[in-house]
Amino acid sequence: MTNEYYPHILGFLCNWCCYTAADSAGVGRYQYPPNLRVIRIMCTGRLDPSFPLEGLANGADGIFVGGCHPGECHYQDGNYQALVSAALVHEMLDRLGIARERFLIEWASAAEGPNFVKIITGFTQRIAALGPLGQTEGKDPQAVRRDLAEAAEAARGRKIRTGLINASREMMKGRDFSRPVIAGLVQDKCGKALQEIYGGGSVGS
Amino acid sequence: MNAPAPNIKSVVTSGAVMVVGGGVAGVQAALDLSALGYKVYLVEKSAAIGGIMARLDKTFPTNDCSLCILAPKLVEAGRDGNIEILTKSEFLELTGAPGHFTARVRKEPRYIDEDVCTGCGQCTLYCLKEIGDDYNEDLRVTHAAHIDYAQAVPTSYHIDPKSCLQLNHQTCGLCATVCKAGAIRFDDEQEILELSVGAVVLAPGFGRISDDNFRQYGWGRFDDVLTAFEHERLMCASGPTGGEIVRISDQEHPKKIAFLQCIGSRDATCGNNYCSSVCCMYAIKQATLAREHDPDAEITLFYMDVRTHGKGFDAARERAVAENNFRVIYARPPKVEDVFDGGLLLTWSDESGQHNYEKFDMVILSQGLESPDDAEQLSQAAGIDLNPYRFAATDNFTPLATSRPGVYVIGAFQGPKDIPDSVTQAGGVAGLCAGLLAKGRDSETVSASFPVERDISDEEPRVGVFVCHCGINIGGVVNVPSVRDYAATLPNVVYATDNLYSCSQDTQGQLVKIIKEQRLNRLVVSACTPRTHEPLFQATMREAGLNRALFEMANIRDQCSWVHMHEKEAATAKAKDLVRMAVAKACLLTPLAEQQLPVTPSALVLGGGLAGMTAALTIADQGFECTLVEREKELGGRTTLLSRDRHGNDPRQVIKELVRKIENHPKITVLTEATLANISGYVGNFTSTVEGVQKSLERLHGAEDARQRPGDNTLVCEQADNEADLAPCNRSTVINHGVVVIATGGKPYQPTQYCYGESNRIITQVELEAQLAAKKPLPAACRSVVMIQCVGSRGDDLSYCSRVCCGQAVKNALRIKELAPDTQVTILFRDMRTYGFMEDDYQRARQLGVIFTRFTPTAPPRVKVGKGGKSKPTVTIFDPLLGEDVERSADLLVLATGIIPEEPEQLAKLLKVPVTADNFYLEAHVKLRPVDLAVDGVFVCGLAHAPKSIDETIAQAQAAAGRACQPLARGTIAPEPIVSNIDPAKCIGCGACESFCPYKAITIFKDGKLRKARTITASCKGCGVCAARCPTLAIDMGRFTYGGIMAQVRAFNPQGDE
């Protein structure tokens, strides 16, 4: 696999759960593919929606975000906030016609070294199957990365971020943290801003 | 006080405490004592601290990963300069008096030098001698040279002298050859230490139920009969099966699992008549996890009574039972039999007397907690008394004090208990020691001092990169020299080198030298994980005059060399990438100011009952001012509703004595008929307004000076003229204080069920308490008393169990039997929750003929009563043995009603602290921070936290007081500098950050006409949610800046475009 193509994967791991899980995988000497590069953040709640987009724009073929299991956030609800940011990233990937499978947000508790290994191994295989960014999409890699850089810029913009604030508010009010519900909230609250940028309907091909 | 009395050898109060036992209780006590300004000797028998909690997979009721929440505490203890961990050490003898004891301790050799060992594990790898792995309940093997578990503190290996080939036969010594650090010491010797300490805390934990007990249930004969601790290791991902629950006999997943409760508890045959308190709940946890491992598993739990009386436990249990379809059977199968096709046969008779039998694939024995195996030795060494079950003897009203003054006991050795109760007691004992040794505070501690930080604001980044070999841990996989050379080529890197062990003591000295020589202003260490080692390097940086925020680590061991052991080239490439990303981030790091915020050294305690008064006294004894606010006219609270405890003491007398102490204490100001009208501020700096009457008592004991320190409690109230004339003045009082303790208490639930109020023969247990202490305790010709448990509790009106009612009913039943032995007493119950040593009362009541009849919530007792206030009630109950309803006329019907907390809403809102659905205050962490609330500087104790008994209330109040005094003792608070920063120029005042901040650490304020956000640095924990949600990117996080993370992202870009 590595001879033909070496997927580049960037990870954002929260200090308390997933980063610790990655460490404990090391202590247990569990082996996994050497494709992941990790950026440590204190909480997945810190995940700015622009980070994964920038990561893809800067040479990653896949982005992994790892946090604490739902309800186990070291702070209180940072991982739910991360789901909101993640929903936006997925939404934008859809609109750009980029395989949404290139972005994964998953959980591993500090004790779950083996689980972390499973997630990363699976994700690496998935990205390897998708090929370099642009391949499965049938697009020019340079153009895709340009699109992504623009998307990241949009994710730094006030309109989209205001939409995310409203989606987060609704989520906290409704206390339903399931991914489809959060995706719905983000589509609803950021829809207008996204339409201004990308025009047309919501979920892409 | 100032003039030393002649002829008495003047002795200085020690500022050191010895804690015996390094389990969670001992470690917590050590940390709390250190935080209060005391030197701690933490004496641990084994080679590592952590105790039993380190062996658990998860903890109930939240099923948090046990080691994950414990490990940070262990590391903290290991790093604390004021905690000296003595492993493989045993406490031998104690001489002297409280305040100045001498403790003799024998320290056995580790044969591996703790200070030199780097924890690389080469010795284990090469050790030829296999031994049972005790940490894994001997379910797998380790080697004579080993570390107890991966996260052990001290992170140092040791050699088992009983099995080492070199030590016994001089035939090996391989470990010494392969140890690159040169840490092996075959000539290591036993030492006897004499420690000068002011107090001793015993926290040895609990012992193991004897194998004979397990054998009775087939353990040791049948492979698939496991103790609960063995099962715990099987469940654990780091356990012998990598987290797979499999039958030992055939490695198959068990489909039918049975849990047998009360193994070694509530069992006269083994002498442990008491209840171990924790097994009912941990069985539920284990059963739940077993189902998670295998959703097809059918699980049966055999209970005598379901004793899940802890806070939130009933709810967690009920949910678990419903969700996982557990079968709960009230029975005690007497044995396990083997049937020939590999199944395990259980037989039992149920409550209707019917016999049943069934086959299971696996049987788990829920073992109880026994007194420590060396309890007698320990009692002799410490000179303390034991109770009949060989636990430390303590008094109901001084639960943490042993029979010897200055020697305290906490954790399971004080009586079987769970983790939160142990942690609570640890906090309490720290408060008590700090009171006893108030004069010795800070006398034996060291505070790390660092040189003045170099101003680097005008300097270009000068990054130094240190790549670690970690012996062969990294160097054996990653080509370290090539990483080093690569690092040297990166922008802004002015120095790059490699070290065999970057963390070793001598390398730290080298680092300081190099930082100075090379004028480095950023440091990147490319080694293990920042989670364990960042603080070490940061301390080194500070020694070299650099701000600790100028540090970044590249994790090339735990997340690289260890996980890509067979892909050396790829691992080396990854290490280079990680170093490049770290350097990119490092260039953008800026110094972060160490915040030092002053603390008003006084406390506010809300509630003048048993909890509040105990807390106030424990705070004041430590030398801090304390204001005690009580809503009623008198102090005392509702403990006075009880007329006797189970030992025969009168709680009302104890309360009276406590009130006297409070009113005479020079450091305590009492405000009665007073309520908190307002509170603002944050930890260290609260300002409260209390409305009501002040009992201005301080002049009684000449504390004129106490009021005059600026910044102290500013009391607006006028002073009374003489002591007889404690003129109340109805004014509001403004109080400045550093911390708050909530002890607002609870009250009895008022029943409407069971015809309560229709006859004076139907009363509550609380009313019975008063009656039993009166002249005519029982109605004339009282022949029959019926008691009904759980009135309004456990899902009836209140969802929870009130914990104390079962014990109270049994106690009062015994009192009735004592007064009138011929009276027939019947207790109708759901589960008799006489946990701990209260089980003795339960047994005694049964022996004296008290009848216990179980009812289910679907068939509760029915009560009829005739007209007229004196008519006798009739109680009808379904008798499972007879299989029919039984009617009984009662001369007295006593209802056990639960406890409800005082309405918390207003106070909770003022303090911004969460409460549970049942209106109890919600602690910051149910396991490890049981008296802290989510808002720093606010603590809770007593019934406001959850229903609890007198001794538990006292211990918890002492804990709240101990914890509350930590910021007061330090005098300043230093929040982590990774807090959020708001750029006012970019902030549009939308308030999103304020609403999403989990810690109320951001507020919106008016800046002229504009709304702006402001970080309350003292409250911020650095999660960064505010930054991720800020619409204008006006918020950035210290060390984890937007720019820094973006630099990492850009540096991630594999340079060669492919």
mmCIF file of C-alpha atoms in Angstrom, chain A residues 2 5-6 8-10 12-13 15-16 18-20 22-51 54-62 72 74-78 80-86 109-114 116-117 132 142 145 152 156-159 161-162 164-169 172, chain B residues 57-58 62-65 68 72 120-121 150-151 237-238 242 473 528-532 534 552-555 557-567 570-571 573-575 577-578 581 585 914 934 978 988 990-993 995-999 1021-1033 1035-1037 1039-1043 1045-1046 1048-1050 1052-1054 1057-1058:
data_model
loop_
_atom_site.group_PDB
_atom_site.id
_atom_site.type_symbol
_atom_site.label_atom_id
_atom_site.label_comp_id
_atom_site.label_asym_id
_atom_site.label_seq_id
_atom_site.Cartn_x
_atom_site.Cartn_y
_atom_site.Cartn_z
ATOM 1 C CA THR A 2 2.658 2.456 1.050
ATOM 2 C CA TYR A 5 0.517 5.946 -2.367
ATOM 3 C CA TYR A 6 1.099 7.299 1.112
ATOM 4 C CA HIS A 8 -1.246 12.218 4.462
ATOM 5 C CA ILE A 9 -3.459 12.479 7.514
ATOM 6 C CA LEU A 10 -3.602 15.314 9.992
ATOM 7 C CA PHE A 12 -6.445 17.195 16.054
ATOM 8 C CA LEU A 13 -6.594 15.359 19.362
ATOM 9 C CA ASN A 15 -5.424 16.541 25.463
ATOM 10 C CA TRP A 16 -7.576 14.639 27.922
ATOM 11 C CA CYS A 18 -7.853 11.004 22.484
ATOM 12 C CA TYR A 19 -4.293 12.288 22.850
ATOM 13 C CA THR A 20 -4.022 10.218 26.013
ATOM 14 C CA ALA A 22 -2.819 7.676 21.524
ATOM 15 C CA ASP A 23 -0.165 7.713 24.219
ATOM 16 C CA SER A 24 -1.540 4.626 25.873
ATOM 17 C CA ALA A 25 -1.593 2.849 22.530
ATOM 18 C CA GLY A 26 2.128 3.539 22.558
ATOM 19 C CA VAL A 27 2.607 2.254 26.072
ATOM 20 C CA GLY A 28 0.811 -0.925 25.024
ATOM 21 C CA ARG A 29 2.897 -1.067 21.803
ATOM 22 C CA TYR A 30 -0.172 -1.354 19.623
ATOM 23 C CA GLN A 31 0.935 -0.791 16.027
ATOM 24 C CA TYR A 32 -0.891 1.326 13.471
ATOM 25 C CA PRO A 33 -0.053 2.894 10.106
ATOM 26 C CA PRO A 34 2.462 5.749 10.363
ATOM 27 C CA ASN A 35 0.440 8.265 8.346
ATOM 28 C CA LEU A 36 -1.063 10.400 11.082
ATOM 29 C CA ARG A 37 0.475 13.684 12.259
ATOM 30 C CA VAL A 38 -1.058 15.006 15.439
ATOM 31 C CA ILE A 39 -1.786 18.511 16.648
ATOM 32 C CA ARG A 40 -2.635 18.571 20.314
ATOM 33 C CA ILE A 41 -5.452 20.843 21.450
ATOM 34 C CA MET A 42 -6.798 21.103 24.979
ATOM 35 C CA CYS A 43 -10.351 20.289 23.944
ATOM 36 C CA THR A 44 -12.037 19.472 20.660
ATOM 37 C CA GLY A 45 -14.224 22.460 21.520
ATOM 38 C CA ARG A 46 -11.205 24.519 20.436
ATOM 39 C CA LEU A 47 -11.547 23.118 16.924
ATOM 40 C CA ASP A 48 -12.074 26.079 14.684
ATOM 41 C CA PRO A 49 -14.054 24.983 11.628
ATOM 42 C CA SER A 50 -11.304 26.479 9.509
ATOM 43 C CA PHE A 51 -8.634 24.112 10.892
ATOM 44 C CA GLU A 54 -6.906 24.481 6.110
ATOM 45 C CA GLY A 55 -5.445 21.074 6.785
ATOM 46 C CA LEU A 56 -6.892 19.707 3.557
ATOM 47 C CA ALA A 57 -5.833 22.848 1.721
ATOM 48 C CA ASN A 58 -2.322 22.339 3.053
ATOM 49 C CA GLY A 59 -1.652 18.888 1.772
ATOM 50 C CA ALA A 60 -3.697 16.520 3.899
ATOM 51 C CA ASP A 61 -5.745 13.842 2.217
ATOM 52 C CA GLY A 62 -7.741 13.221 5.343
ATOM 53 C CA GLU A 72 -17.336 12.696 29.021
ATOM 54 C CA HIS A 74 -13.122 17.008 30.390
ATOM 55 C CA TYR A 75 -14.580 20.478 30.296
ATOM 56 C CA GLN A 76 -18.302 20.094 29.860
ATOM 57 C CA ASP A 77 -19.562 20.059 26.344
ATOM 58 C CA GLY A 78 -16.582 20.917 24.157
ATOM 59 C CA TYR A 80 -20.582 18.740 21.302
ATOM 60 C CA GLN A 81 -19.317 22.102 20.107
ATOM 61 C CA ALA A 82 -16.799 20.226 18.004
ATOM 62 C CA LEU A 83 -19.660 18.327 16.397
ATOM 63 C CA VAL A 84 -21.131 21.655 15.339
ATOM 64 C CA SER A 85 -17.855 22.719 13.711
ATOM 65 C CA ALA A 86 -17.544 19.260 12.178
ATOM 66 C CA SER A 109 -11.402 7.698 25.979
ATOM 67 C CA ALA A 110 -8.050 7.954 27.674
ATOM 68 C CA ALA A 111 -8.214 4.232 28.391
ATOM 69 C CA GLU A 112 -9.017 3.225 24.859
ATOM 70 C CA GLY A 113 -5.627 2.885 23.229
ATOM 71 C CA PRO A 114 -6.793 -0.125 21.207
ATOM 72 C CA PHE A 116 -7.787 4.653 18.969
ATOM 73 C CA VAL A 117 -5.664 2.249 16.961
ATOM 74 C CA PRO A 132 -4.916 11.582 -2.969
ATOM 75 C CA GLN A 142 -4.544 22.226 -7.063
ATOM 76 C CA ARG A 145 -6.949 22.913 -2.497
ATOM 77 C CA ALA A 152 -11.498 28.058 5.241
ATOM 78 C CA ARG A 156 -13.447 32.491 9.387
ATOM 79 C CA GLY A 157 -16.136 34.869 8.174
ATOM 80 C CA ARG A 158 -18.696 36.401 10.421
ATOM 81 C CA LYS A 159 -21.768 35.175 8.578
ATOM 82 C CA ARG A 161 -19.717 31.820 12.351
ATOM 83 C CA THR A 162 -22.904 33.556 13.414
ATOM 84 C CA LEU A 164 -22.664 28.261 13.973
ATOM 85 C CA ILE A 165 -23.381 30.257 17.116
ATOM 86 C CA ASN A 166 -27.086 29.909 16.486
ATOM 87 C CA ALA A 167 -26.758 26.219 15.727
ATOM 88 C CA SER A 168 -24.805 25.727 18.969
ATOM 89 C CA ARG A 169 -27.420 27.640 20.920
ATOM 90 C CA MET A 172 -27.621 23.332 23.849
ATOM 91 C CA ASP B 57 -11.186 -0.651 34.741
ATOM 92 C CA LYS B 58 -14.008 1.799 35.244
ATOM 93 C CA THR B 62 -20.437 7.207 35.597
ATOM 94 C CA ASN B 63 -18.236 4.395 34.289
ATOM 95 C CA ASP B 64 -15.318 6.779 33.943
ATOM 96 C CA CYS B 65 -12.026 5.121 33.143
ATOM 97 C CA CYS B 68 -7.392 8.008 33.514
ATOM 98 C CA PRO B 72 -2.986 12.801 36.895
ATOM 99 C CA CYS B 120 12.426 2.556 29.509
ATOM 100 C CA GLY B 121 11.625 -1.071 30.357
ATOM 101 C CA ALA B 150 2.540 1.390 32.871
ATOM 102 C CA GLN B 151 1.433 4.599 34.578
ATOM 103 C CA ALA B 237 -8.056 -2.792 27.830
ATOM 104 C CA SER B 238 -4.665 -2.922 29.514
ATOM 105 C CA GLY B 242 -6.545 -6.806 26.147
ATOM 106 C CA ASN B 473 12.872 3.351 22.945
ATOM 107 C CA CYS B 528 7.913 11.242 24.862
ATOM 108 C CA THR B 529 4.622 12.864 25.732
ATOM 109 C CA PRO B 530 3.924 16.360 27.064
ATOM 110 C CA ARG B 531 1.272 14.870 29.298
ATOM 111 C CA THR B 532 3.870 13.439 31.606
ATOM 112 C CA GLU B 534 6.116 18.888 29.906
ATOM 113 C CA GLU B 552 6.708 22.762 22.750
ATOM 114 C CA MET B 553 7.068 19.033 22.584
ATOM 115 C CA ALA B 554 7.083 16.642 19.654
ATOM 116 C CA ASN B 555 5.777 13.260 20.707
ATOM 117 C CA ARG B 557 7.934 7.987 21.307
ATOM 118 C CA ASP B 558 4.425 7.190 22.527
ATOM 119 C CA GLN B 559 2.905 8.285 19.234
ATOM 120 C CA CYS B 560 5.754 7.318 16.922
ATOM 121 C CA SER B 561 8.549 4.902 17.731
ATOM 122 C CA TRP B 562 6.399 2.740 19.976
ATOM 123 C CA VAL B 563 3.574 2.420 17.487
ATOM 124 C CA HIS B 564 5.612 2.007 14.305
ATOM 125 C CA MET B 565 8.243 -0.362 15.605
ATOM 126 C CA HIS B 566 8.601 -2.243 12.346
ATOM 127 C CA GLU B 567 8.604 0.749 9.997
ATOM 128 C CA ALA B 570 8.326 5.812 8.009
ATOM 129 C CA ALA B 571 8.766 6.436 11.723
ATOM 130 C CA ALA B 573 9.913 10.572 8.429
ATOM 131 C CA LYS B 574 7.039 11.030 10.847
ATOM 132 C CA ALA B 575 9.390 12.186 13.587
ATOM 133 C CA ASP B 577 7.323 16.010 10.335
ATOM 134 C CA LEU B 578 6.377 16.258 13.992
ATOM 135 C CA MET B 581 5.386 21.200 13.078
ATOM 136 C CA LYS B 585 4.437 26.476 16.431
ATOM 137 C CA PRO B 914 -25.281 23.372 39.181
ATOM 138 C CA ALA B 934 -17.866 23.465 39.428
ATOM 139 C CA ILE B 978 -3.408 29.019 28.908
ATOM 140 C CA ILE B 988 -18.406 43.018 18.906
ATOM 141 C CA CYS B 990 -22.288 39.460 20.817
ATOM 142 C CA GLY B 991 -22.043 37.396 23.992
ATOM 143 C CA ALA B 992 -21.674 34.004 22.291
ATOM 144 C CA CYS B 993 -18.514 33.338 24.267
ATOM 145 C CA SER B 995 -23.121 31.836 26.795
ATOM 146 C CA PHE B 996 -20.950 28.890 25.730
ATOM 147 C CA CYS B 997 -18.283 29.187 28.419
ATOM 148 C CA PRO B 998 -18.729 26.169 30.706
ATOM 149 C CA TYR B 999 -17.087 27.988 33.605
ATOM 150 C CA LYS B 1021 -9.664 26.599 32.223
ATOM 151 C CA GLY B 1022 -8.469 27.097 28.670
ATOM 152 C CA CYS B 1023 -10.792 24.776 26.744
ATOM 153 C CA GLY B 1024 -11.115 27.227 23.853
ATOM 154 C CA VAL B 1025 -14.795 26.839 23.044
ATOM 155 C CA CYS B 1026 -15.104 30.639 23.137
ATOM 156 C CA ALA B 1027 -12.369 31.015 20.532
ATOM 157 C CA ALA B 1028 -13.924 28.464 18.213
ATOM 158 C CA ARG B 1029 -17.273 30.218 18.392
ATOM 159 C CA CYS B 1030 -16.170 33.858 18.284
ATOM 160 C CA PRO B 1031 -17.673 35.360 15.122
ATOM 161 C CA THR B 1032 -14.807 37.794 14.651
ATOM 162 C CA LEU B 1033 -11.879 35.658 15.847
ATOM 163 C CA ILE B 1035 -10.609 35.480 21.124
ATOM 164 C CA ASP B 1036 -7.375 33.559 21.208
ATOM 165 C CA MET B 1037 -6.033 30.957 23.592
ATOM 166 C CA ARG B 1039 -0.215 28.639 23.895
ATOM 167 C CA PHE B 1040 -2.909 27.195 21.647
ATOM 168 C CA THR B 1041 -3.287 30.288 19.508
ATOM 169 C CA TYR B 1042 -4.989 30.382 16.168
ATOM 170 C CA GLY B 1043 -1.707 31.420 14.602
ATOM 171 C CA ILE B 1045 -2.154 25.937 15.281
ATOM 172 C CA MET B 1046 -2.230 27.327 11.753
ATOM 173 C CA GLN B 1048 1.431 23.605 12.627
ATOM 174 C CA VAL B 1049 -1.106 22.984 9.887
ATOM 175 C CA ARG B 1050 1.049 24.724 7.296
ATOM 176 C CA PHE B 1052 2.319 19.717 8.133
ATOM 177 C CA ASN B 1053 2.357 20.255 4.387
ATOM 178 C CA PRO B 1054 4.742 17.599 3.112
ATOM 179 C CA ASP B 1057 4.664 18.454 -3.721
ATOM 180 C CA GLU B 1058 3.707 15.093 -4.984
#
